[in-house]
Amino acid sequence: MGPGILLIHGYTGSPADFGALPEALAATCPDADILKILLPGHPATAPAFDKDAFLNAIREAAITLTNAGRKLILVGHSTGGVLALAALAEGGLQPDLVVLAAVPKRIDGHYLPRWSAHSEASAALSFTDMARMVACINAIGAQAAIPCPVLILQGEADDLVPSREASLWRAHFKPGAARAMFIPGAGHHLFKGTGCAFAYDAVQRAVRDAAHELSESECTSLLELQEDEPEVGAFLTAHPTSARHLANCPSARGLSQQPLELGLKALSEPIFANIEITTRCNLRCVFCARTHSGRPAAEMSLETFRRILDLLPHAYRITLVGLGEPLLHPQVADFVAEAKALGRRIALVTNAHLLNPEYGKALLDAGLDGITFSLDAPTAELAEQVRAGTDLNRAVANIKAFNALAQQTRPLARAVFSAVSTATLPHLEELVQLVAGLGVDVLMLSDLNFPQNLAQTLWQNPSPAATATVRQAIRTAFALRLPTLTVRSLEAFALRRNYQQHLLVPPTQLYTRSIRRTHCESPWQTLPIAVDGTITCCDCQPDQVVGNLLEQPFSELWQQGVLAHQRRQMLSDTPPEACRICPRF
């Protein structure tokens, strides 16, 4: 049985204010019962603000839906959202989702000119009715939060309700309970006109999640996942509607050995988000895509980061990584704290040059769950050759000091990631010995990626000597009890417990390539996001733009267009060139 969805229009409004949302919801949940309530006294030029009559009508409609055994979803537009909250405050209703669309939280003197400019009906309203409306809004805006997920929608061009109201509503509820989405170009009637497709998609996604009943196989998958990675349980406590997405993502299905069916559409929304918070870097690495991109310096704001997390509610694992050095962002600890407050698992990738004790303590205090150090060479000369600007002694000292500090405070996942090239291969055993003394959990090795680096890849330079060098380095790593993993473990769950299945055995995995897709699942569960909200197919194709997460409906970006084409090609006999040369593929 589908959910019962009650659409509540605002004061002086009508059900027509929802535009084509009812049709969009019917397409999402064909068996849903969708009621468009008409508030008493409406439509009229100047209806009386009769709070009791409004709430009685809302309660009667809601009870009709719940008595039929349906989950209850309330969607309130403008003052309709306030009335929905007022009905909940009186008790008796237990919705599974509340959507507040362009809903004011508190009205003061600054609202009067906005109201006059927005609505011709305001001129006909009596002072008494206006006062009753304002009193109702302000009273409800000050009341305690409700115990169910809340989706807040706000038009960026709303001429009545200031955009700050959405942020105030978000802060009103406990962390993670409410999400705020800002609809690009939309006015107060955000379900009609500019931005309405974005608004429809936001509500459809939330309703689909709230209405979903977990299957037996999904419950089994989640139980197995939580046994291996207990942090998932804490995340699901804060984000219960993420359960089906975690259960159906490829990494979880692989962990539980369930049949994995990859198609043109993903079975879940992104579980992993790789977010670039700055494009600036203090090194000039020869093999990095940033060296060839020529991107201008830019940084993500904390507010943009919040918006991205709200747009990706099921991204359990957040990694601060991209074409810049995260520690160059002056607010990086605030980014970590923001993600952690929302129950996400938060990690970052760094070259460690800026990781002094003060920075390290700030990151640990903020709740950092994991850190990966980029380190490709064991000597100062070689490090300068492949990663220009490197101060190897400084980086190594910072890594050791941070790991010692972490041991004293709280555990977190620590790894070294090394990109091996023809230049660094002769020194691979030395690198292993260096990393073994740093106090990290694992070493992850990868051959080079990107077309411009092909001439320096081990893949394109095979030889018995190269094979012997890699094999000896892996033997040394095992002797030093340093787990050495393949790059295919980047999206693995419970890596610390299940690293054996990702060990670099045989060592030839380091430089072999697959003709067809055998391992990479990134476009089915991971989203790379640049500082401005631009998303790409994968981290290995930073020039393959999908669209902008902040400006386009998510479902179109995730399930259609460029990403659908990428999945189709990856599953074919002629995968993209970037995949054919990728060590993860």
Coordinates of C-alpha atoms in Angstrom, one line a residue, residues 276 279 281 283-296 321-324 376 386-387 417 419 448-453 536 538-544 578 581:
E276 CA 36.6 19.3 -3.3
T279 CA 41.3 24.0 -5.9
C281 CA 47.5 23.3 -3.8
L283 CA 52.6 21.2 -4.6
R284 CA 53.0 20.8 -8.4
C285 CA 52.8 17.0 -8.8
V286 CA 53.9 15.9 -12.3
F287 CA 51.2 13.2 -12.7
C288 CA 48.3 15.1 -11.1
A289 CA 45.3 16.1 -13.2
R290 CA 45.4 19.5 -11.6
T291 CA 48.8 20.2 -13.3
H292 CA 47.1 19.8 -16.7
S293 CA 43.7 21.4 -15.9
G294 CA 44.6 25.1 -15.5
R295 CA 41.7 25.6 -13.1
P296 CA 41.6 29.0 -11.3
V321 CA 39.4 15.4 -1.8
G322 CA 39.8 16.8 -5.3
L323 CA 42.4 18.7 -7.3
G324 CA 43.4 20.8 -4.3
D376 CA 55.0 8.7 -3.6
V386 CA 57.6 13.7 -9.0
R387 CA 55.9 16.1 -6.6
F417 CA 48.3 6.3 -0.9
A419 CA 51.0 6.4 -7.1
L448 CA 49.4 5.9 -12.7
N449 CA 46.1 7.0 -14.3
F450 CA 45.1 9.6 -17.0
P451 CA 46.1 9.6 -20.7
Q452 CA 48.9 12.1 -20.3
N453 CA 50.7 9.7 -17.9
T536 CA 31.8 14.6 -12.9
C538 CA 34.2 9.9 -11.6
D539 CA 37.5 11.0 -10.0
C540 CA 39.4 9.5 -12.9
Q541 CA 37.6 11.7 -15.5
P542 CA 37.6 15.3 -14.0
D543 CA 36.9 16.7 -17.4
Q544 CA 33.8 14.7 -18.0
A578 CA 39.6 6.5 -19.5
I581 CA 43.6 2.7 -18.9

